[in-house]
Coordinates of C-alpha atoms in Angstrom, one line a residue:
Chain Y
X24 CA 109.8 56.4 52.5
X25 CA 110.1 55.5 49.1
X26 CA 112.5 53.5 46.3
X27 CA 110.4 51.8 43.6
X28 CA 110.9 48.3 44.5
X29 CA 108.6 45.1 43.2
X30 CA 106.4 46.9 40.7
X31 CA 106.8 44.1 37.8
X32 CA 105.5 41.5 40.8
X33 CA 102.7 43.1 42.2
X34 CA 100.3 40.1 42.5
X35 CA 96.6 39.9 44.2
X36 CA 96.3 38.9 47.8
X37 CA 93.4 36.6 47.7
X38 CA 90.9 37.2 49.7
X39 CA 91.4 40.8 48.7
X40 CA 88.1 43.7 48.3
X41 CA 87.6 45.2 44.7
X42 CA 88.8 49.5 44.9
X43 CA 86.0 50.9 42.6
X44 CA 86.4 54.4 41.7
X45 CA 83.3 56.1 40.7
X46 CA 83.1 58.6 38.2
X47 CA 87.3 59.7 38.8
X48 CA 88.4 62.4 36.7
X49 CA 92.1 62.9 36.5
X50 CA 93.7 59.9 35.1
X51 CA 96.9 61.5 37.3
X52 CA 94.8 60.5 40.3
X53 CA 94.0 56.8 39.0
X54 CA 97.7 56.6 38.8
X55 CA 98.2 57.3 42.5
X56 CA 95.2 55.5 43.8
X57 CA 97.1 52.1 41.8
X58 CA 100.6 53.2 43.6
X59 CA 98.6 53.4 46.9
X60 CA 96.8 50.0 46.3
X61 CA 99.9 48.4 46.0
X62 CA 101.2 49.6 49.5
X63 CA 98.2 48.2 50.7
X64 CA 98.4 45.3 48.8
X65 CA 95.4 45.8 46.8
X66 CA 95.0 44.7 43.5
X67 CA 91.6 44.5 41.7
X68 CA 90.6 48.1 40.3
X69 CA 87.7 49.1 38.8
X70 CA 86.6 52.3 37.1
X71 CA 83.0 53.5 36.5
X72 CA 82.6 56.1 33.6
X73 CA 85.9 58.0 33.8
X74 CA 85.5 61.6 32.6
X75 CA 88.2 61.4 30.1
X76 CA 88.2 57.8 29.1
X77 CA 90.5 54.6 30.0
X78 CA 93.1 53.9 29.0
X79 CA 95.2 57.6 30.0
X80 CA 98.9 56.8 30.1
X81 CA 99.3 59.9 32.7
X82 CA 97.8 56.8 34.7
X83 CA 100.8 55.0 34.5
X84 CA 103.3 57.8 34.7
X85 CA 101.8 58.4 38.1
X86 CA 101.5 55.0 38.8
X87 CA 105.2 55.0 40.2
X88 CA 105.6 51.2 39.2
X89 CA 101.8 49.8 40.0
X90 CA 101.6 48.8 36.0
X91 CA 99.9 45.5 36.9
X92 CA 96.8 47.0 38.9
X93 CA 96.5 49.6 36.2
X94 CA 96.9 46.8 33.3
X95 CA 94.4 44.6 34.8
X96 CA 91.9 47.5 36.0
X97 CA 88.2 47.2 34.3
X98 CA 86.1 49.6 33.1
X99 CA 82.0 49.8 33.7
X100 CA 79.3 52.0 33.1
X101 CA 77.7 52.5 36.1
X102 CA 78.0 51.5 39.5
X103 CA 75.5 48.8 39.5
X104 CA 77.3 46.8 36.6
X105 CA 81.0 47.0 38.3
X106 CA 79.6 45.9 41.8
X107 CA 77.5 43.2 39.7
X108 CA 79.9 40.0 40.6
X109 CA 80.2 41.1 44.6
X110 CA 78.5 39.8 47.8
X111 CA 78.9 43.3 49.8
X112 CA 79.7 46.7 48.9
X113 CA 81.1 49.7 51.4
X114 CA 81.1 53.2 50.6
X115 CA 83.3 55.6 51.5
X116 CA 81.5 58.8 52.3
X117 CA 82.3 61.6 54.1
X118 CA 79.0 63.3 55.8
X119 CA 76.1 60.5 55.2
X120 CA 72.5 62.3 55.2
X121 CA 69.3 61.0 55.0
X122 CA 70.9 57.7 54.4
X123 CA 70.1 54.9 57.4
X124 CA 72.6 52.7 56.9
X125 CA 75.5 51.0 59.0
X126 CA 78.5 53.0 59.8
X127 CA 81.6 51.9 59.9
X128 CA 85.3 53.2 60.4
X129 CA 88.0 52.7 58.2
X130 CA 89.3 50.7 60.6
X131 CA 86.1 48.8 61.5
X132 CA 85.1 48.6 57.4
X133 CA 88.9 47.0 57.0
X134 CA 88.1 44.2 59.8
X135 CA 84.8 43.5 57.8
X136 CA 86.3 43.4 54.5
X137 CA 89.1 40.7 56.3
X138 CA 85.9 38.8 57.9
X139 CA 84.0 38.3 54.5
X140 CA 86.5 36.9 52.1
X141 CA 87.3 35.1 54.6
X142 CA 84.4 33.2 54.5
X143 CA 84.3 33.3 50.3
X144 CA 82.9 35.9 49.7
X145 CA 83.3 39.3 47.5
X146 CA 83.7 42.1 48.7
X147 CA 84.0 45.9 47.3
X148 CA 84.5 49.7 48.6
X149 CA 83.4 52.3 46.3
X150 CA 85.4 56.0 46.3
X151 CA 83.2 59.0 45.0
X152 CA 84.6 61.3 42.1
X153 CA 87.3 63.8 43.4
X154 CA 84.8 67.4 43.8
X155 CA 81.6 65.9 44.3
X156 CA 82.1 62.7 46.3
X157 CA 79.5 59.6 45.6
X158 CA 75.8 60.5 44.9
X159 CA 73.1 59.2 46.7
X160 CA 72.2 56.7 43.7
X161 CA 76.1 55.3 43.8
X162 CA 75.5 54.9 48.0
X163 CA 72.2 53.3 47.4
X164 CA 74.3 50.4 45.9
X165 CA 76.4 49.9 48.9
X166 CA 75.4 48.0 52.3
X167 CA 77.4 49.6 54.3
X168 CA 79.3 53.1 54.7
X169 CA 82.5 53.8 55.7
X170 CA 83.0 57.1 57.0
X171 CA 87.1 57.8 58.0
X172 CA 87.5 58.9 61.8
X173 CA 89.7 62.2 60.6
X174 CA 89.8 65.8 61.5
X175 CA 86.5 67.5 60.8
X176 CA 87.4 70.9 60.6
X177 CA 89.6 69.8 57.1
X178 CA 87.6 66.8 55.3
X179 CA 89.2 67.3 51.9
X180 CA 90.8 64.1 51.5
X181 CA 92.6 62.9 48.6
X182 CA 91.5 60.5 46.3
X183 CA 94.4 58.6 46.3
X184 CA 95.2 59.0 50.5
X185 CA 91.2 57.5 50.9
X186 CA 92.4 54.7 48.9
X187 CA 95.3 54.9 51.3
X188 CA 94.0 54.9 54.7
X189 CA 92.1 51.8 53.5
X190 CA 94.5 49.8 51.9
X191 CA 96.6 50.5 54.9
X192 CA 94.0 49.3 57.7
X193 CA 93.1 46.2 55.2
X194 CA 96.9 45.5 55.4
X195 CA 96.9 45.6 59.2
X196 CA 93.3 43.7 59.4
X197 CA 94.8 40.7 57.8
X198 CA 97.7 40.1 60.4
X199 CA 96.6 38.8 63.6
X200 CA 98.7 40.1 65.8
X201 CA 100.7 43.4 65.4
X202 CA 103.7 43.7 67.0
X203 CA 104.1 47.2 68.6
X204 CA 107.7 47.2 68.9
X205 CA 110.6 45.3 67.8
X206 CA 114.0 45.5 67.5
X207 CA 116.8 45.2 64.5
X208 CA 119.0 42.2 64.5
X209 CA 120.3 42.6 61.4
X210 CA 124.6 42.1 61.3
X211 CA 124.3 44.2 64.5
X212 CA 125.7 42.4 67.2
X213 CA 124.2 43.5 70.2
X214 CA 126.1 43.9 73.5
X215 CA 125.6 41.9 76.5
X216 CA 125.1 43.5 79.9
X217 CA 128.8 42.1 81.1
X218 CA 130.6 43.7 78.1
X219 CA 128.8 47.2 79.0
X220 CA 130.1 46.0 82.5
X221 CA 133.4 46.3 81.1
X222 CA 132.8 49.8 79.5
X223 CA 131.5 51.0 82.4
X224 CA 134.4 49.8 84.7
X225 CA 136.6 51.4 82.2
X226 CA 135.1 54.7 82.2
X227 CA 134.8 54.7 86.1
X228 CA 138.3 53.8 86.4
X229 CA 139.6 56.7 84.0
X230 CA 137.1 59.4 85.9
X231 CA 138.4 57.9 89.1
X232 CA 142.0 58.9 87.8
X233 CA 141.2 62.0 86.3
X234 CA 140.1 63.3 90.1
X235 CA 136.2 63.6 88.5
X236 CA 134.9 61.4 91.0
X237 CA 137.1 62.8 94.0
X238 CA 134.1 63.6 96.2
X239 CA 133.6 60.6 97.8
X240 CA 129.8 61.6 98.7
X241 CA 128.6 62.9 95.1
X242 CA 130.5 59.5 94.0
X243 CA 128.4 56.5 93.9
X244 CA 125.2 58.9 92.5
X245 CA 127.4 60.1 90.1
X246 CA 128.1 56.5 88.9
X247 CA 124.5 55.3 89.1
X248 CA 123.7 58.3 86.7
X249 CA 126.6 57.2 84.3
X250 CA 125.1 53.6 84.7
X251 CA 121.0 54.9 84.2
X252 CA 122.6 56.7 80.8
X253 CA 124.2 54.1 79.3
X254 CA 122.0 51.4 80.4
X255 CA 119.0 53.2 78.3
X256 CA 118.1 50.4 75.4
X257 CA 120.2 48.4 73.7
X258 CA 123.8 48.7 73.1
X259 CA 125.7 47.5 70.1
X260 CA 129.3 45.6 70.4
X261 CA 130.7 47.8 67.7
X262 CA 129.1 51.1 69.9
X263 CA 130.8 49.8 73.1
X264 CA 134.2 49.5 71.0
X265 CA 133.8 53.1 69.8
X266 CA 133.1 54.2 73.4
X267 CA 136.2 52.3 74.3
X268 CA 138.2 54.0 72.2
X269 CA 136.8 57.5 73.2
X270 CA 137.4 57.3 76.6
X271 CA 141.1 55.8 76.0
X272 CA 141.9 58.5 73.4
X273 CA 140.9 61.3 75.6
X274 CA 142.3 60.3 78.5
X275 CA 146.0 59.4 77.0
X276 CA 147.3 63.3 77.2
X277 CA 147.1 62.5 80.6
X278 CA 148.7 59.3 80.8
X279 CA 151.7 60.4 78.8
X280 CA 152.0 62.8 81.3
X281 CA 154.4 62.2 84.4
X282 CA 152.0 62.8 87.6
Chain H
X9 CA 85.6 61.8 50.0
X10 CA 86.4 65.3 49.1
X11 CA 85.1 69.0 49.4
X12 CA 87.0 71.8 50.3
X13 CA 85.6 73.3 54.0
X14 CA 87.6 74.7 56.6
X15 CA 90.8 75.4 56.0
X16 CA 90.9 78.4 56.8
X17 CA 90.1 77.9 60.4
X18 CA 92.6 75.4 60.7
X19 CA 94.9 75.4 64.2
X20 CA 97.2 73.8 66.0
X21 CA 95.8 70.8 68.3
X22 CA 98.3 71.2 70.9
X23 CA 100.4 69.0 72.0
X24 CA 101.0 68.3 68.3
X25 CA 104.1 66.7 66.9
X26 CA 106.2 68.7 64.3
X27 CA 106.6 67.3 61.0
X28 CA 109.8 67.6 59.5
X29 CA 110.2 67.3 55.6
X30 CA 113.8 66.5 55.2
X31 CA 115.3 67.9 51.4
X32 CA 111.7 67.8 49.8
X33 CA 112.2 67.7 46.2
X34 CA 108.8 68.9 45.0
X35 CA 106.5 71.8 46.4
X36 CA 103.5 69.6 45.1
X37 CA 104.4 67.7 47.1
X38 CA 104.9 70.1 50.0
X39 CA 101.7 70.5 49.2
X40 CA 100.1 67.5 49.5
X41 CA 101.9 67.0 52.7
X42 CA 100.2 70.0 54.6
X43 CA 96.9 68.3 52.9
X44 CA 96.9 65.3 54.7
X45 CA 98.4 67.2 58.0
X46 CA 94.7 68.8 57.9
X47 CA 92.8 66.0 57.5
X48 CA 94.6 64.6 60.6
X49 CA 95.0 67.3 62.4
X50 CA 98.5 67.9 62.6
X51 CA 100.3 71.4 61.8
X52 CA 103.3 72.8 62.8
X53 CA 105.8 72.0 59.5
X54 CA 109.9 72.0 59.0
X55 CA 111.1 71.8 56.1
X56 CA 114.7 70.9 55.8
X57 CA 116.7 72.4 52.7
X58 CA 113.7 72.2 49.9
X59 CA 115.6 71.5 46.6
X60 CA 113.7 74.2 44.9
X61 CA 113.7 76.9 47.7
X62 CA 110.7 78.3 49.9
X63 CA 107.9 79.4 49.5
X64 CA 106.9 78.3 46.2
X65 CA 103.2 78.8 45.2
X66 CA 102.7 75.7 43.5
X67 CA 102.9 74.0 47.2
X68 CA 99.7 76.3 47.8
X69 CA 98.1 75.4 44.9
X70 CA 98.2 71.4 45.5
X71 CA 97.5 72.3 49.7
X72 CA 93.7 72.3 48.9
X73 CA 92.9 74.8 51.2
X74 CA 95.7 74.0 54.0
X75 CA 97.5 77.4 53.1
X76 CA 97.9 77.9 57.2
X77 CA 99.8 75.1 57.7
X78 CA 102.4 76.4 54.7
X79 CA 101.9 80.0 56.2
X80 CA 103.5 78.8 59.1
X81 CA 106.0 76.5 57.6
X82 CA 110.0 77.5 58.9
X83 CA 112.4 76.4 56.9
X84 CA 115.8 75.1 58.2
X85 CA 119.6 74.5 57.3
X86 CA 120.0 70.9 58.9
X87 CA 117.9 68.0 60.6
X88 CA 120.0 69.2 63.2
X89 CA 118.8 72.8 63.8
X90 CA 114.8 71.3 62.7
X91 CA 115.2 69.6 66.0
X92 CA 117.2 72.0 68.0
X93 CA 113.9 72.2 70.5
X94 CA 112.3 69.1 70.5
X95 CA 112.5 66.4 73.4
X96 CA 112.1 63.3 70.9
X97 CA 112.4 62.5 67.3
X98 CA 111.1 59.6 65.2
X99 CA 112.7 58.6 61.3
X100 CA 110.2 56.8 59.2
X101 CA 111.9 54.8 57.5
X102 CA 111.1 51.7 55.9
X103 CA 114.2 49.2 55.9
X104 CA 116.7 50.0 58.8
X105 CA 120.0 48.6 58.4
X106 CA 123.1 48.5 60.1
X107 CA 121.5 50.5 63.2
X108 CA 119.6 49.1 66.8
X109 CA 117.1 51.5 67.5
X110 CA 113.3 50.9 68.9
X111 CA 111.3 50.0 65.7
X112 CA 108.0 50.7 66.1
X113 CA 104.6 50.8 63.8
X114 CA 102.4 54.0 63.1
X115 CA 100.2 52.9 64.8
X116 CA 103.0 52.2 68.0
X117 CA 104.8 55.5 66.7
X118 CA 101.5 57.2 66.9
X119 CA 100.3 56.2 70.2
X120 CA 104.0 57.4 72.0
X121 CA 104.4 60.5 70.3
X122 CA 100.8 61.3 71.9
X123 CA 102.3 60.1 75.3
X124 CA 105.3 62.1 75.0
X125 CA 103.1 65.3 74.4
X126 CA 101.0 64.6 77.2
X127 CA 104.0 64.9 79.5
X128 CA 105.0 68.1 77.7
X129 CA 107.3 67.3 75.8
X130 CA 107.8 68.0 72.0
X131 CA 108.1 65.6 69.9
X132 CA 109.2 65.8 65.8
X133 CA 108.8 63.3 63.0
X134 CA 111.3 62.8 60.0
X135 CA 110.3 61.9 56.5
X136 CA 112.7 61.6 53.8
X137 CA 112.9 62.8 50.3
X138 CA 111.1 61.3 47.1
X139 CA 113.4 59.3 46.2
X140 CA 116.1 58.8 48.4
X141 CA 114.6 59.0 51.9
X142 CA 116.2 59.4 55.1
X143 CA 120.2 59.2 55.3
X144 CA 122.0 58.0 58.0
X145 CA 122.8 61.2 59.7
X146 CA 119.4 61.8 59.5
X147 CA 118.3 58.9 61.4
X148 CA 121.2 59.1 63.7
X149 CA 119.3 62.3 64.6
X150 CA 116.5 60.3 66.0
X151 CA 115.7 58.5 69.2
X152 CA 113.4 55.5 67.5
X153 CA 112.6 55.1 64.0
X154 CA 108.6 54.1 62.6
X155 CA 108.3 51.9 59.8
X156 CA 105.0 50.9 58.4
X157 CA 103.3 48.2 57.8
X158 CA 102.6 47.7 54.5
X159 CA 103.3 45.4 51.3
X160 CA 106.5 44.7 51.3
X161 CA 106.7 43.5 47.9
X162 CA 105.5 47.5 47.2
X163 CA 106.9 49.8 49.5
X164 CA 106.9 52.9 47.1
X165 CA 105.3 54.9 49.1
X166 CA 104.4 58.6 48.1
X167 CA 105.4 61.6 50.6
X168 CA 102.2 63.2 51.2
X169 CA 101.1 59.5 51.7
X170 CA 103.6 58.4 54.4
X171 CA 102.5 61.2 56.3
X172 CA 98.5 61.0 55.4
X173 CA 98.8 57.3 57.6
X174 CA 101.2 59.0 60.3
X175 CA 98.0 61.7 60.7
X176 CA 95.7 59.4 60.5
X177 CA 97.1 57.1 63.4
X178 CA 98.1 60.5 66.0
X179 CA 94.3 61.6 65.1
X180 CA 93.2 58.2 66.3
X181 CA 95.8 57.7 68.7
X182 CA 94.6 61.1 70.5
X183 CA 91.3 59.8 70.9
X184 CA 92.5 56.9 73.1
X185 CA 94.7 58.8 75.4
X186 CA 95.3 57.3 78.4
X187 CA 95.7 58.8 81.8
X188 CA 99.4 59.9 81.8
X189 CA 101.6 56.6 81.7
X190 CA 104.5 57.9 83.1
X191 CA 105.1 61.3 85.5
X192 CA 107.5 63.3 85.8
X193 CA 109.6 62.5 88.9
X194 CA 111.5 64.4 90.8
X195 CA 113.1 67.4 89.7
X196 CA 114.9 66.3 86.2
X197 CA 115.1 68.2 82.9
X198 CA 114.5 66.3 79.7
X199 CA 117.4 67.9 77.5
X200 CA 116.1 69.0 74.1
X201 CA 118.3 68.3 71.2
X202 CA 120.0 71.0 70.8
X203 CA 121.3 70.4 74.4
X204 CA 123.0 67.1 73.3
X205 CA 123.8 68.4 70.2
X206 CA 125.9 71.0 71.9
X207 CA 127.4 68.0 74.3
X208 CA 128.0 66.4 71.1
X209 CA 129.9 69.3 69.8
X210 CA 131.9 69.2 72.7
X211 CA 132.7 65.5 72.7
X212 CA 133.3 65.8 69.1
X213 CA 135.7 68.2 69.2
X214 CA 137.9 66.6 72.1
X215 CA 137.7 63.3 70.1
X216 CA 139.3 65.6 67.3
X217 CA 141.5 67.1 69.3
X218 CA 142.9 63.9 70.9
X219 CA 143.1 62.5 67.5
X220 CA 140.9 59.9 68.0
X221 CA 138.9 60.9 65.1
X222 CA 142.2 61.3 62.8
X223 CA 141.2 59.3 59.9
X224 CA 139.6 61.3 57.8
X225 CA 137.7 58.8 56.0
X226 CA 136.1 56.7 59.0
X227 CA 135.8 60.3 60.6
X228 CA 131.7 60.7 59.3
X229 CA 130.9 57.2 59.8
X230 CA 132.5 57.1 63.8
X231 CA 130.8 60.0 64.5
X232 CA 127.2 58.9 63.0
X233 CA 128.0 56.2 65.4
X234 CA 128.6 58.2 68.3
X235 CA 125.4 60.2 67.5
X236 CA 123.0 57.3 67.0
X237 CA 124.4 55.8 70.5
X238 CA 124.2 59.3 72.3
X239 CA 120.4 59.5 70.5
X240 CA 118.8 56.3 72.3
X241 CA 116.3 57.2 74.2
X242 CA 115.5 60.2 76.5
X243 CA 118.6 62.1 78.3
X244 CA 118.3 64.5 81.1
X245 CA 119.8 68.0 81.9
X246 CA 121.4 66.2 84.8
X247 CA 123.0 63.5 82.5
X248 CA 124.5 65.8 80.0
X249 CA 125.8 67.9 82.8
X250 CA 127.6 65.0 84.1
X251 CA 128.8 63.5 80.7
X252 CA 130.0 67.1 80.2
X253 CA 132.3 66.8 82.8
X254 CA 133.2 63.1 82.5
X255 CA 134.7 64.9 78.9
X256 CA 136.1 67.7 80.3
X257 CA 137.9 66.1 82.8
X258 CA 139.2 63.4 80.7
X259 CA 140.8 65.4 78.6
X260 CA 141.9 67.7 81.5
X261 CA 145.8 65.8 81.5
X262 CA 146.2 66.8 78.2
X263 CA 145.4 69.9 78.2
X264 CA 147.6 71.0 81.0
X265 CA 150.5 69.1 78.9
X266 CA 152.5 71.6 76.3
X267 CA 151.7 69.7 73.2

């Protein structure tokens, strides 16, 4: 799942939300929350008061090729001033209390994100520090929350897989459609139902000579159950050709054989 | 989005797929991995020839509080004998070439490995190393491979990541279930893969002995084939019973023949 491909071109998506880490304080995590924007195709970072100052080049060493998003991140003071420019702000937050605001899931929060650039707008999602998680004053800057549907008997999430999990259902909001299923094409030639015909009356006719499909009862179930196997998904030309050439291979003891 | 609470009650949430880390190069990693299983609820781990050996404390140390799921980790020689018992196996892998098998997303990956379980069946997923990720005899250990979908133009994506969004989609997945899609009919046996790996090792070697497999440099690469075909899809007792003796008797002529 990896190869470090397309670094140097990393470019914003426009529409795309603002990541706004609050308050982070290894740089090694920055650096990971970048790489993870990037799969998400996220590209505006911002970074409020980071405990050990900005620029940290462990950033980049973690950054796994995401130098863009960590060249062009900003630093702010506080939380008020790096949300200053945007028409909505989410926060991510684990366990809201005494906080009425709306709810959403990650998945839910992405859709909304999608919805309101679309229409021009700005949009941002704040992530608390690593320990503590965002304070009531940073939440009391958002409009909405954003709490991830995830076990709750284990809620320790990453800083950079809560960057993650976002980026990745903002990269699935922005497609319409998602298809569930597809297949390769590729050079792969795939093999028509006559030339798996073929095989199949090839491999039939060798059984049939062999005596494996002598009882004439068991026969035709036998065959359907041959057929059921190999007619399970699709079957490559250059597959059939190999099974073409185990059958005839096995079978040729036999055939140089005087019966 | 952080703070460290219960993991130490974490359990298996049966029926719960296996992950399988195949030739991990770093126990942070390792790590990280049984992190994000927490937060989505997965835990039984395989870990596949880690470079640096097993256990290794720094794994704990970067787990966050996940030390069950490493307590339970089993470690294995081959992808092969990782999914010796399982019923189905999945390969994430981002860009499948040269190879027709079902594609699907996390999200469609997600949603069929909690179908499988429903019908009892056990189900692994495969994620690469670092760097290199899966091989092909890796994935010609699976039945359908699950790429993501992400930026393309960044698809460096981190271990503990990859499997932080396959947790995240089985958590959600879970909480759609639908009534069982398919039943069980009748009275057949799904094999596990170490049922067709044994047929394998049987068609194998009578390919070798017929001298189909002679050349010793296509050898790897016909056999890979052979595996990836014999891998599609969902195979029966019954159906490797019969293949076994379409092989056996195939090969019977020769046998009987004084070589």
């Amino acid at each position: 799942m990896t190869g470090r491909d397309g670094g140097a071109e990393l470019e914003p998506i426009e529409p795309s939300p603002v990541v706004i880490l609050v308050r982070p304080q290894l740089a090694e995590n920055i650096g990971s929350v970048a790489r993870a924007m990037g799969n998400g195709g996220l590209f505006h970072l911002r970074i409020v008061a980071p405990r050990d100052g900005w620029p940290q080049e462990r950033a980049w060493r973690t950054g796994a090729g995401a130098h863009r998003i960590l060249d062009s991140a900003v630093v702010f003071d506080s939380v008020a001033a790096a949300v200053g420019d945007l028409h909505r702000v989410f926060a991510t937050c684990p366990r809201p209390r005494h906080i009425i605001k709306p709810v959403l899931t990650a998945r839910g929060g992405a859709a909304e994100v999608v919805a309101i650039g679309q229409r021009g707008l700005r949009c941002g999602v704040l992530f608390g520090p690593e320990r503590a998680g965002l304070d009531n004053d940073d939440i009391a800057c958002a409009d909405s929350l954003i709490r991830y549907d995830l076990n709750p008997g284990f809620m320790s999430l990453n800083l950079a897989q809560a960057v993650m999990v976002f980026g990745y259902e903002w990269w699935l909001a922005r497609q319409d459609e998602q298809p569930m299923r597809e297949l390769q094409t590729n050079e792969t030639v795939p093999a028509t139902k006559a030339d798996l015909d073929h095989f199949m009356a090839h491999l039939i006719r060798e059984c049939d000579d062999s005596g494996f499909l002598k009882n004439e009862q068991k026969r035709p179930g036998m065959i359907r159950n041959l057929r059921h196997f190999f007619n399970r998904g699709e079957i490559t030309r250059q597959e059939l050709n190999t099974l073409h050439g185990v059958v005839s291979e096995l079978v040729r003891g036999r055939k140089l054989r005087p019966r």
